[in-house]
CSV table of C-alpha atoms and ligand atoms in Angstrom, one decimal:
chain,number,residue,atom,x,y,z
A,82,MET,CA,0.5,-0.2,0.2
A,83,THR,CA,0.9,3.5,-0.6
A,84,ASP,CA,1.6,5.7,2.1
A,85,VAL,CA,-2.0,6.3,2.6
A,86,THR,CA,-1.0,10.1,5.0
A,87,ALA,CA,-0.2,11.6,1.3
A,88,MET,CA,-3.5,10.6,0.1
A,89,THR,CA,-6.7,12.9,0.0
A,90,ALA,CA,-9.6,11.9,2.7
A,91,THR,CA,-11.2,11.6,-0.5
A,92,GLN,CA,-9.1,9.0,-1.7
A,93,ILE,CA,-8.4,7.9,1.5
A,94,ALA,CA,-12.1,7.2,2.5
A,95,GLY,CA,-12.1,5.3,-1.2
A,96,LEU,CA,-9.2,2.6,0.2
A,97,VAL,CA,-11.4,2.0,3.2
A,98,ALA,CA,-14.7,1.9,1.1
A,99,THR,CA,-13.4,-0.5,-1.2
A,100,GLY,CA,-11.9,-2.7,2.0
A,101,ALA,CA,-8.0,-2.0,-0.1
A,102,ALA,CA,-7.0,-0.2,3.8
A,103,SER,CA,-8.9,-0.5,7.4
A,104,ALA,CA,-9.1,2.3,9.2
A,105,VAL,CA,-6.9,1.4,11.3
A,106,GLU,CA,-4.2,0.6,9.3
A,107,VAL,CA,-5.0,4.1,8.0
A,108,THR,CA,-5.4,5.7,11.6
A,109,GLN,CA,-2.0,4.0,12.8
A,110,ALA,CA,-0.1,5.3,9.5
A,111,HIS,CA,-1.2,9.0,10.8
A,112,LEU,CA,-0.4,8.1,14.4
A,113,ASP,CA,2.9,6.9,12.6
A,114,ARG,CA,3.5,9.7,11.1
A,115,ILE,CA,2.8,12.0,14.2
A,116,ALA,CA,5.8,10.5,16.5
A,117,ALA,CA,8.0,11.1,13.5
A,118,VAL,CA,7.0,14.3,13.1
A,119,ASP,CA,4.9,16.5,15.7
A,120,GLY,CA,8.4,17.0,18.1
A,121,ARG,CA,9.6,19.2,14.3
A,122,VAL,CA,6.1,20.8,14.4
A,123,ASN,CA,3.9,20.6,17.9
A,124,ALA,CA,0.7,20.5,15.7
A,125,PHE,CA,-1.1,18.3,18.4
A,126,LEU,CA,-1.5,19.4,22.1
A,127,HIS,CA,-3.2,15.9,22.6
A,128,VAL,CA,-3.0,12.5,20.8
A,129,ASP,CA,-6.0,10.4,21.7
A,130,THR,CA,-3.8,7.0,20.3
A,131,GLU,CA,-6.3,4.9,21.9
A,132,GLY,CA,-9.6,6.8,21.0
A,133,ALA,CA,-8.4,6.8,17.7
A,134,LEU,CA,-7.6,2.8,17.3
A,135,ALA,CA,-11.2,2.2,19.2
A,136,ALA,CA,-12.8,4.4,16.8
A,137,ALA,CA,-11.1,2.9,13.5
A,138,ARG,CA,-11.9,-0.4,14.7
A,139,ASP,CA,-15.9,0.3,15.0
A,140,VAL,CA,-15.6,1.7,11.0
A,141,ASP,CA,-14.0,-2.0,10.5
A,142,ALA,CA,-16.9,-3.6,11.9
A,143,ARG,CA,-19.0,-1.8,10.9
A,144,ARG,CA,-18.0,-2.0,7.2
A,145,ALA,CA,-17.5,-6.1,8.0
A,146,ALA,CA,-21.0,-5.6,8.9
A,147,GLY,CA,-22.0,-4.4,5.5
A,148,GLU,CA,-22.9,-1.1,7.2
A,149,GLU,CA,-23.2,1.8,4.2
A,150,LEU,CA,-20.4,4.0,5.2
A,151,GLY,CA,-20.6,7.6,4.9
A,152,PRO,CA,-18.1,9.2,2.1
A,153,LEU,CA,-15.6,10.6,4.9
A,154,ALA,CA,-15.8,7.3,7.0
A,155,GLY,CA,-12.3,5.9,8.1
A,156,VAL,CA,-10.5,9.2,8.0
A,157,PRO,CA,-8.3,10.7,10.7
A,158,VAL,CA,-9.5,14.1,11.6
A,159,ALA,CA,-7.7,17.0,14.1
A,160,VAL,CA,-9.9,18.7,15.7
A,161,LYS,CA,-8.3,22.7,17.5
A,162,ASP,CA,-8.4,21.9,21.2
A,163,VAL,CA,-11.4,24.3,21.1
A,164,LEU,CA,-13.9,22.1,20.8
A,165,THR,CA,-15.1,20.2,23.9
A,166,THR,CA,-14.5,16.6,23.1
A,167,LYS,CA,-15.7,13.9,26.1
A,168,GLY,CA,-13.4,13.0,28.4
A,169,VAL,CA,-10.4,13.9,26.1
A,170,PRO,CA,-8.3,16.8,27.6
A,171,THR,CA,-9.7,20.0,26.5
A,172,THR,CA,-7.7,23.3,27.0
A,173,VAL,CA,-8.2,25.9,24.5
A,174,GLY,CA,-4.5,26.3,24.6
A,175,SER,CA,-5.2,28.0,28.0
A,176,LYS,CA,-3.5,26.9,31.3
A,177,ILE,CA,-6.6,27.8,32.9
A,178,LEU,CA,-8.2,24.8,31.4
A,179,GLU,CA,-5.2,22.3,31.3
A,180,GLY,CA,-6.5,18.9,33.0
A,181,TRP,CA,-10.4,19.1,32.3
A,182,ARG,CA,-11.8,16.6,30.7
A,183,PRO,CA,-15.5,17.9,29.4
A,184,PRO,CA,-17.8,15.6,30.1
A,185,TYR,CA,-19.9,16.3,26.4
A,186,ASP,CA,-18.5,16.1,23.0
A,187,SER,CA,-19.5,19.6,20.9
A,188,THR,CA,-21.7,19.1,18.1
A,189,ILE,CA,-19.6,18.9,15.3
A,190,VAL,CA,-17.6,16.4,17.3
A,191,GLU,CA,-20.4,14.5,17.6
A,192,ARG,CA,-21.2,14.9,13.5
A,193,LEU,CA,-17.6,13.7,13.0
A,194,ARG,CA,-18.3,10.4,14.9
A,195,ALA,CA,-21.7,9.3,13.3
A,196,ALA,CA,-19.8,10.5,10.0
A,197,GLY,CA,-17.0,7.5,10.9
A,198,THR,CA,-14.0,10.1,10.9
A,199,VAL,CA,-11.6,9.1,13.3
A,200,MET,CA,-10.3,11.2,15.7
A,201,LEU,CA,-6.2,11.9,16.2
A,202,GLY,CA,-5.9,14.3,18.8
A,203,LYS,CA,-6.5,17.8,20.0
A,204,THR,CA,-4.4,20.7,18.4
A,205,ASN,CA,-2.4,23.9,19.4
A,206,MET,CA,-3.9,27.0,19.1
A,207,ASP,CA,-3.7,31.0,20.3
A,208,GLU,CA,-5.4,31.0,24.4
A,209,PHE,CA,-9.2,31.3,23.5
A,210,ALA,CA,-8.3,31.7,19.7
A,211,MET,CA,-6.8,35.0,20.4
A,212,GLY,CA,-4.1,35.6,18.1
A,213,SER,CA,-2.3,34.9,14.4
A,214,SER,CA,0.6,32.7,15.2
A,215,THR,CA,0.0,29.9,18.1
A,216,GLU,CA,2.8,31.8,19.8
A,217,TYR,CA,0.5,32.8,22.7
A,218,SER,CA,-0.5,29.2,23.4
A,219,ALA,CA,0.3,28.4,26.7
A,220,TYR,CA,2.1,25.2,25.9
A,221,GLY,CA,4.7,26.3,22.7
A,222,PRO,CA,4.0,27.0,19.4
A,223,SER,CA,3.5,25.6,16.4
A,224,ARG,CA,5.8,25.3,13.7
A,225,ASN,CA,4.8,25.9,10.1
A,226,PRO,CA,6.3,23.1,8.0
A,227,TRP,CA,7.3,24.7,5.3
A,228,ASP,CA,10.2,26.4,7.3
A,229,THR,CA,9.9,25.3,11.0
A,230,ASP,CA,11.7,28.7,12.0
A,231,ARG,CA,8.4,30.7,11.0
A,232,ILE,CA,4.3,30.7,12.1
A,233,PRO,CA,1.8,28.5,11.0
A,234,GLY,CA,-1.2,31.3,11.5
A,235,GLY,CA,-4.0,31.5,13.9
A,236,SER,CA,-5.1,31.2,16.0
A,237,GLY,CA,-6.1,27.3,14.6
A,238,GLY,CA,-1.8,27.0,13.9
A,239,GLY,CA,-2.1,23.3,14.9
A,240,SER,CA,-4.9,22.0,12.7
A,241,ALA,CA,-2.9,23.7,9.9
A,242,ALA,CA,0.5,22.3,10.0
A,243,ALA,CA,-1.3,19.6,10.7
A,244,LEU,CA,-1.9,19.0,7.3
A,245,ALA,CA,1.0,20.6,5.6
A,246,ALA,CA,2.8,18.0,7.7
A,247,TYR,CA,1.0,15.0,6.4
A,248,GLU,CA,0.3,14.3,10.1
A,249,ALA,CA,-3.9,14.0,9.0
A,250,PRO,CA,-5.5,14.7,6.3
A,251,LEU,CA,-8.7,17.0,7.9
A,252,ALA,CA,-8.7,18.8,10.5
A,253,ILE,CA,-11.4,21.4,12.3
A,254,GLY,CA,-10.6,24.9,13.0
A,255,SER,CA,-13.0,28.6,14.5
A,256,ASP,CA,-12.5,31.6,12.8
A,257,THR,CA,-13.8,34.2,14.7
A,258,GLY,CA,-11.4,37.0,12.4
A,259,GLY,CA,-9.7,34.5,10.4
A,260,SER,CA,-8.3,31.8,12.4
A,261,ILE,CA,-8.9,29.0,9.6
A,262,ARG,CA,-8.5,30.7,6.7
A,263,GLN,CA,-5.3,32.9,8.0
A,264,PRO,CA,-3.0,30.0,8.6
A,265,GLY,CA,-4.7,28.2,5.2
A,266,ALA,CA,-2.9,30.9,3.6
A,267,VAL,CA,0.5,30.8,5.0
A,268,THR,CA,0.7,26.9,5.3
A,269,GLY,CA,-0.8,26.2,2.2
A,270,THR,CA,-3.2,24.5,3.2
A,271,VAL,CA,-7.5,25.2,2.4
A,272,GLY,CA,-9.2,26.8,5.5
A,273,ALA,CA,-13.4,27.8,5.1
A,274,LYS,CA,-15.3,29.6,7.3
A,275,PRO,CA,-18.6,28.7,6.6
A,276,THR,CA,-21.4,31.2,6.7
A,277,TYR,CA,-22.3,32.4,10.5
A,278,GLY,CA,-24.7,29.9,12.3
A,279,GLY,CA,-24.0,27.3,9.7
A,280,THR,CA,-21.9,25.4,12.0
A,281,SER,CA,-23.2,24.9,15.3
A,282,ARG,CA,-21.4,26.5,18.1
A,283,TYR,CA,-22.5,23.9,20.9
A,284,GLY,CA,-19.5,22.5,22.8
A,285,LEU,CA,-16.8,25.8,21.3
A,286,VAL,CA,-15.4,27.7,23.4
A,287,ALA,CA,-17.1,31.2,23.6
A,288,PHE,CA,-14.2,34.0,22.5
A,289,SER,CA,-16.7,36.6,20.9
A,290,SER,CA,-19.9,34.9,20.0
A,291,SER,CA,-21.6,36.6,17.5
A,292,LEU,CA,-18.5,36.0,15.5
A,293,ASP,CA,-17.3,32.5,16.2
A,294,THR,CA,-17.6,30.1,13.7
A,295,PRO,CA,-16.1,26.8,13.7
A,296,GLY,CA,-15.4,25.1,10.1
A,297,PRO,CA,-13.6,22.4,8.0
A,298,CYS,CA,-9.3,22.8,7.1
A,299,ALA,CA,-8.3,20.7,4.3
A,300,ARG,CA,-5.6,19.8,1.3
A,301,THR,CA,-7.7,19.8,-1.1
A,302,VAL,CA,-10.5,22.2,-1.4
A,303,LEU,CA,-13.0,19.0,-2.1
A,304,ASP,CA,-11.7,17.5,1.2
A,305,ALA,CA,-12.4,20.9,2.4
A,306,ALA,CA,-16.7,20.6,1.4
A,307,LEU,CA,-17.1,17.0,1.8
A,308,LEU,CA,-16.1,18.0,5.4
A,309,HIS,CA,-17.9,21.2,5.8
A,310,ALA,CA,-21.1,18.8,4.3
A,311,ALA,CA,-20.5,16.5,7.7
A,312,ILE,CA,-20.4,19.1,10.0
A,313,GLY,CA,-22.6,22.0,9.2
A,314,GLY,CA,-26.3,22.8,9.8
A,315,HIS,CA,-29.5,23.4,11.8
A,316,ASP,CA,-28.7,22.7,15.7
A,317,PRO,CA,-30.8,23.2,17.9
A,318,ARG,CA,-28.3,23.6,20.6
A,319,ASP,CA,-27.4,26.1,19.3
A,320,SER,CA,-29.7,29.4,19.3
A,321,THR,CA,-28.3,31.2,16.6
A,322,SER,CA,-28.0,28.1,14.5
A,323,ILE,CA,-30.0,28.3,10.8
A,324,PRO,CA,-32.3,26.0,10.4
A,325,ALA,CA,-31.5,25.9,6.5
A,326,PRO,CA,-29.9,22.4,5.7
A,327,VAL,CA,-26.2,23.3,4.0
A,328,PRO,CA,-25.8,24.5,0.4
A,329,ASP,CA,-24.2,21.6,-1.7
A,330,VAL,CA,-21.1,22.4,-0.9
A,331,VAL,CA,-19.7,19.5,-2.5
A,332,ALA,CA,-21.3,19.5,-5.9
A,333,ALA,CA,-20.4,23.1,-6.0
A,334,ALA,CA,-16.5,22.1,-5.5
A,335,LYS,CA,-16.5,19.1,-8.3
A,336,LEU,CA,-18.4,21.8,-10.8
A,337,GLY,CA,-15.5,23.8,-9.6
A,338,ALA,CA,-12.8,21.6,-10.3
A,339,THR,CA,-14.2,21.2,-14.0
A,340,GLY,CA,-12.3,24.5,-14.6
A,341,ASP,CA,-14.7,26.5,-16.1
A,342,LEU,CA,-15.5,29.7,-14.4
A,343,SER,CA,-17.6,31.0,-17.3
A,344,GLY,CA,-20.6,33.9,-16.5
A,345,VAL,CA,-19.7,34.1,-13.1
A,346,ARG,CA,-18.6,37.2,-11.7
A,347,LEU,CA,-16.0,37.9,-8.7
A,348,GLY,CA,-15.3,41.1,-7.8
A,349,VAL,CA,-11.5,42.6,-6.9
A,350,VAL,CA,-12.0,44.5,-3.4
A,351,THR,CA,-10.1,47.2,-4.6
A,352,GLU,CA,-9.3,48.7,-0.6
A,353,PHE,CA,-8.1,44.9,-0.5
A,354,GLY,CA,-6.4,44.8,-4.3
A,355,GLY,CA,-2.8,43.7,-2.4
A,356,GLU,CA,-2.3,47.3,-0.8
A,357,GLY,CA,-1.4,46.4,2.4
A,358,ALA,CA,0.1,43.3,1.5
A,359,GLU,CA,4.1,42.5,0.9
A,360,PRO,CA,5.2,42.7,-2.5
A,361,GLY,CA,5.3,38.8,-3.3
A,362,VAL,CA,1.9,38.2,-2.1
A,363,THR,CA,0.3,41.2,-4.5
A,364,ALA,CA,2.2,39.7,-7.3
A,365,ALA,CA,0.7,36.3,-6.3
A,366,PHE,CA,-2.8,37.4,-6.1
A,367,ASN,CA,-2.8,39.2,-9.5
A,368,GLU,CA,-1.8,35.8,-11.1
A,369,ALA,CA,-3.9,33.8,-9.6
A,370,VAL,CA,-6.3,37.0,-10.6
A,371,ASP,CA,-5.2,36.7,-14.2
A,372,THR,CA,-6.0,33.0,-14.1
A,373,LEU,CA,-9.4,33.3,-12.9
A,374,THR,CA,-9.8,35.1,-15.7
A,375,LYS,CA,-8.3,33.1,-18.1
A,376,LEU,CA,-11.0,30.6,-16.3
A,377,GLY,CA,-13.9,32.6,-18.0
A,378,ALA,CA,-14.9,34.1,-15.1
A,379,GLU,CA,-15.4,38.1,-15.2
A,380,ILE,CA,-13.3,39.5,-12.8
A,381,VAL,CA,-14.8,43.6,-11.6
A,382,GLU,CA,-13.3,46.0,-9.5
A,383,ILE,CA,-15.5,47.5,-7.1
A,384,SER,CA,-15.0,49.4,-3.9
A,385,CYS,CA,-15.6,48.8,-0.2
A,386,PRO,CA,-14.8,51.9,1.2
A,387,HIS,CA,-15.9,50.9,5.2
A,388,PHE,CA,-14.1,47.7,5.0
A,389,ARG,CA,-11.0,50.3,6.7
A,390,TYR,CA,-13.0,50.3,9.5
A,391,ALA,CA,-13.6,46.5,9.6
A,392,LEU,CA,-10.1,46.0,12.1
A,393,PRO,CA,-10.9,48.7,14.8
A,394,ALA,CA,-14.2,47.3,14.9
A,395,TYR,CA,-13.2,44.1,15.6
A,396,TYR,CA,-11.0,45.2,18.1
A,397,LEU,CA,-14.1,47.0,19.7
A,398,ILE,CA,-17.0,44.1,19.3
A,399,ALA,CA,-14.9,41.0,20.0
A,400,PRO,CA,-12.5,41.9,22.8
A,401,SER,CA,-16.4,43.3,24.4
A,402,GLU,CA,-17.7,40.3,24.3
A,403,CYS,CA,-14.4,38.1,25.1
A,404,SER,CA,-14.3,40.2,28.3
A,405,SER,CA,-18.2,39.0,29.4
A,406,ASN,CA,-17.8,35.2,28.3
A,407,LEU,CA,-14.9,34.7,29.6
A,408,ALA,CA,-16.3,35.5,33.2
A,409,ARG,CA,-16.8,32.0,33.4
A,410,PHE,CA,-13.4,31.1,34.0
A,411,ASP,CA,-13.1,31.7,38.2
A,412,GLY,CA,-11.5,28.9,39.6
A,413,VAL,CA,-14.7,27.6,41.1
A,414,ARG,CA,-16.5,25.7,38.0
A,415,PHE,CA,-13.8,24.8,35.4
A,416,GLY,CA,-9.7,23.5,35.4
A,417,LEU,CA,-7.5,25.8,37.5
A,418,ARG,CA,-7.9,27.2,40.9
A,419,THR,CA,-5.1,29.3,42.8
A,420,GLY,CA,-4.2,30.0,46.3
A,421,ASP,CA,-7.4,28.4,47.9
A,422,ASP,CA,-6.2,27.6,51.0
A,423,GLY,CA,-9.3,28.6,53.5
A,424,ASN,CA,-8.1,31.5,54.1
A,425,ARG,CA,-8.8,33.4,51.6
A,426,SER,CA,-11.8,35.5,50.1
A,427,LEU,CA,-13.6,34.2,46.7
A,428,GLU,CA,-13.1,37.0,45.4
A,429,GLU,CA,-9.5,36.7,45.9
A,430,VAL,CA,-9.3,33.2,44.5
A,431,MET,CA,-10.9,34.4,41.5
A,432,SER,CA,-8.3,36.9,41.0
A,433,LEU,CA,-5.7,34.7,42.0
A,434,THR,CA,-6.8,32.2,39.8
A,435,ARG,CA,-7.6,34.4,36.3
A,436,GLU,CA,-3.5,36.1,37.0
A,437,ALA,CA,-2.1,32.8,36.8
A,438,GLY,CA,-4.5,30.8,34.3
A,439,PHE,CA,-4.8,33.6,31.3
A,440,GLY,CA,-2.0,34.3,29.0
A,441,PRO,CA,-0.8,38.1,28.7
A,442,GLU,CA,-3.0,38.2,25.2
A,443,VAL,CA,-5.9,37.1,27.2
A,444,LYS,CA,-6.1,39.5,29.8
A,445,ARG,CA,-5.3,42.3,27.0
A,446,ARG,CA,-8.4,41.1,25.7
A,447,ILE,CA,-10.2,41.3,29.0
A,448,MET,CA,-9.5,44.6,29.8
A,449,LEU,CA,-9.7,46.3,26.2
A,450,GLY,CA,-13.5,44.9,26.5
A,451,THR,CA,-14.1,45.8,30.0
A,452,TYR,CA,-13.1,48.9,28.8
A,453,ALA,CA,-15.2,49.4,25.6
A,454,LEU,CA,-18.5,48.0,27.1
A,455,SER,CA,-17.6,50.2,30.7
A,456,SER,CA,-21.0,53.1,30.8
A,457,GLY,CA,-19.8,56.7,29.9
A,458,TYR,CA,-17.6,54.8,27.3
A,459,TYR,CA,-20.3,52.1,25.7
A,460,ASP,CA,-21.9,54.7,23.1
A,461,ALA,CA,-18.6,55.8,22.0
A,462,TYR,CA,-16.8,52.3,21.5
A,463,TYR,CA,-18.8,49.6,21.4
A,464,GLY,CA,-22.1,50.7,20.4
A,465,GLN,CA,-20.0,52.9,17.2
A,466,ALA,CA,-18.4,49.8,16.7
A,467,GLN,CA,-21.6,47.7,16.0
A,468,LYS,CA,-22.5,50.6,13.6
A,469,VAL,CA,-19.4,50.1,11.7
A,470,ARG,CA,-20.1,46.4,11.7
A,471,THR,CA,-23.6,47.5,9.9
A,472,LEU,CA,-22.2,49.6,7.3
A,473,ILE,CA,-19.2,46.8,6.9
A,474,THR,CA,-22.6,44.8,5.7
A,475,ARG,CA,-24.0,47.3,3.7
A,476,ASP,CA,-20.6,47.3,1.1
A,477,PHE,CA,-20.7,44.0,1.1
A,478,THR,CA,-24.9,43.3,0.2
A,479,ALA,CA,-24.3,46.4,-2.6
A,480,ALA,CA,-21.4,44.3,-4.0
A,481,PHE,CA,-23.0,41.4,-4.0
A,482,GLU,CA,-25.6,42.7,-6.1
A,483,ARG,CA,-22.8,43.3,-8.5
A,484,VAL,CA,-20.9,40.2,-8.7
A,485,ASP,CA,-21.1,36.5,-7.0
A,486,ALA,CA,-18.0,36.8,-4.9
A,487,LEU,CA,-15.3,39.0,-3.6
A,488,ILE,CA,-11.7,37.5,-3.8
A,489,SER,CA,-8.8,39.8,-2.3
A,490,PRO,CA,-5.2,37.6,-0.5
A,491,THR,CA,-6.7,35.7,2.5
A,492,THR,CA,-3.8,37.9,4.5
A,493,PRO,CA,-1.4,40.5,3.8
A,494,PHE,CA,1.7,38.4,4.6
A,495,VAL,CA,3.6,35.2,4.2
A,496,ALA,CA,4.3,33.2,6.9
A,497,PHE,CA,6.8,35.2,9.3
A,498,PRO,CA,9.5,34.5,11.9
A,499,LEU,CA,8.6,32.9,14.8
A,500,GLY,CA,9.0,36.1,17.0
A,501,ALA,CA,8.5,38.5,14.9
A,502,ARG,CA,5.1,40.4,15.8
A,503,THR,CA,4.7,39.2,19.3
A,504,SER,CA,6.2,42.6,20.5
A,505,ASP,CA,3.8,44.4,19.0
A,506,PRO,CA,0.0,43.5,19.0
A,507,TYR,CA,-0.6,45.6,15.9
A,508,GLN,CA,1.6,44.2,14.0
A,509,MET,CA,-0.2,40.9,15.2
A,510,TYR,CA,-3.4,41.9,14.4
A,511,LEU,CA,-2.7,43.0,10.6
A,512,ALA,CA,-2.6,39.1,10.0
A,513,ASP,CA,-6.4,39.5,9.7
A,514,LEU,CA,-6.9,42.8,7.9
A,515,PHE,CA,-8.4,40.7,4.7
A,516,THR,CA,-10.6,38.3,6.5
A,517,ILE,CA,-12.2,40.1,9.7
A,518,PRO,CA,-14.7,41.7,7.8
A,519,SER,CA,-16.9,38.6,5.9
A,520,ASN,CA,-16.3,37.5,10.0
A,521,LEU,CA,-18.4,41.1,11.3
A,522,TYR,CA,-20.8,40.7,8.5
A,523,GLY,CA,-21.4,36.4,8.6
A,524,GLY,CA,-20.6,35.9,5.2
A,525,PRO,CA,-18.6,32.2,4.2
A,526,GLY,CA,-14.9,32.6,3.2
A,527,ILE,CA,-12.4,30.6,2.0
A,528,SER,CA,-7.9,30.8,1.9
A,529,VAL,CA,-7.2,28.7,-1.2
A,530,PRO,CA,-4.0,28.5,-1.5
A,531,CYS,CA,-2.7,30.0,-5.4
A,532,GLY,CA,0.8,30.5,-5.6
A,533,LEU,CA,4.5,31.2,-3.7
A,534,SER,CA,6.5,34.0,-3.1
A,535,ASP,CA,9.8,33.4,-1.9
A,536,GLY,CA,9.4,29.7,-1.7
A,537,LEU,CA,6.3,30.3,0.8
A,538,PRO,CA,2.3,30.2,0.4
A,539,VAL,CA,0.4,32.8,-0.6
A,540,GLY,CA,-3.3,32.2,-0.2
A,541,LEU,CA,-6.3,33.5,-2.6
A,542,GLN,CA,-9.6,34.6,0.2
A,543,VAL,CA,-13.1,34.3,-2.1
A,544,MET,CA,-15.9,35.7,0.5
A,545,ALA,CA,-19.7,35.4,-0.7
A,546,PRO,CA,-22.9,36.0,0.7
A,547,THR,CA,-24.5,34.8,3.3
A,548,LEU,CA,-26.0,31.1,2.5
A,549,ALA,CA,-24.1,31.1,-0.2
A,550,ASP,CA,-21.3,28.6,0.6
A,551,ASP,CA,-21.6,26.8,-2.4
A,552,ARG,CA,-19.9,29.7,-4.1
A,553,MET,CA,-16.9,30.4,-3.1
A,554,TYR,CA,-16.0,26.2,-3.1
A,555,ARG,CA,-16.9,26.3,-6.9
A,556,VAL,CA,-14.2,29.8,-7.3
A,557,ALA,CA,-11.8,28.4,-5.2
A,558,ALA,CA,-11.9,24.6,-6.3
A,559,ALA,CA,-11.4,26.0,-10.4
A,560,LEU,CA,-8.3,28.0,-8.8
A,561,GLU,CA,-7.4,25.0,-7.9
A,562,SER,CA,-7.6,23.2,-10.9
A,563,ALA,CA,-5.0,25.3,-12.1
A,564,VAL,CA,-2.5,26.3,-9.8
A,565,GLY,CA,-3.0,22.9,-8.4
A,566,THR,CA,-1.8,21.9,-4.7
A,567,PHE,CA,1.5,23.1,-3.0
A,568,THR,CA,3.5,20.3,-0.9
A,569,PRO,CA,6.0,21.8,1.2
A,570,PRO,CA,9.6,20.5,1.6
A,571,ALA,CA,10.7,17.2,3.0
A,572,LEU,CA,10.3,17.8,7.2
B,832,LIG,N1,-6.0,37.2,14.9
B,832,LIG,C1,-7.3,37.3,15.3
B,832,LIG,C2,-7.3,37.8,16.8
B,832,LIG,O1,-6.5,37.1,17.4
B,832,LIG,C3,-8.7,36.1,15.2
B,832,LIG,C4,-8.7,35.2,15.6
B,832,LIG,C5,-9.8,34.0,15.1
B,832,LIG,O2,-10.6,34.0,14.2
B,832,LIG,N2,-10.4,33.1,16.4
B,832,LIG,O3,-8.4,37.8,17.5
């Protein structure tokens, strides 16, 4: 059998379905790969060897019994440590949840199991999904398989690194401001943020509830679409879940793979047409725009004048919601408790716990958010940011009257060296300059590899109207059919 770790999820599922490989063999091959390379990549915070092999055995038994298996049965998947997994440690990259084993599965994980996928373990991330490099993980950064002295993006850098290092063919991320798409871009992999509410937040440790969106990560667009279809759809346990079926993203990816985009109108956002991006990123993006034209797409320039206020609005809204969401980590209900010597007051124990348990970036966000929400400042900051959010939504709505989807570089720069942006938070925040607008609007976005700059991957982002996730898959698959996939040098 050829090396299954080099295969796509689609190929692996095919092997398992025909019996050419057992799910146990496939799983063991990935566990071996993790054992061989993860010391250098640090993509995983926890590898669930026993759980993975048990799930694989179950798939093999079901196949032997003649049961109908789904399109991803027997395929290994790595799950960002932001999603609860029953009995399996869930840290959110934070010391405050070290050792916590949730008593329940998140909906996403429940659906992954129902689809017959095999969860390999939990991936590294910036603490509470705040960051763009995984350097804010309390458990050390993940490294980019393209160059292990560089960042794999964040916050879901572990998931993206696991894909690029061939430790897993599929992974789950969560995207609040770009945490699926930006890691995808800098690791040469595919990352999709579904329409907000299109994937369930039940069991997703909350950062910014009006923005948080779990979604698929993969090495090909079709694999991402298959994963999206498996995890998406209405969930009554999430009050903002959309009671509508998942758009047919798999059919759209297959249609796109034919390489024909005739009749598709794509808008290049004037404000993001490479402006503010590194020259190498702009060059790769412009070349991809030419490719899309050759595939038949009509390219239109579209101005979205309020997109330039997206980053500042996000850094009021997201911290505000986080300051409220993270109040629950009080040393009483979950994980860490510090200073409870029997003599201290509850307030003192809470304060000592939060002091010891949260890292500096999380504390910065809580303070920013508390300030933005405080009486006397609420209207000037939080209220103002919400108005900007509305204006950004109107920019999108107006744009989608003229084009089917918008395109931009995913992120302004390629993977930067570890440590290059940790001393200046603003430089770190800029990684999400192009991805944040669709979070504020709620529409879907995907990052697909479009080329290299100095040997490092560059991603192209496709943004679609809410509930038109299929459109972005079609465009992304078409681009992929023309430019191919990108493989890092051997680790
Ligand atoms: N990098 C952004 C932040 O730090 C977005 C993170 C995310 O999408 N979870 O908030």
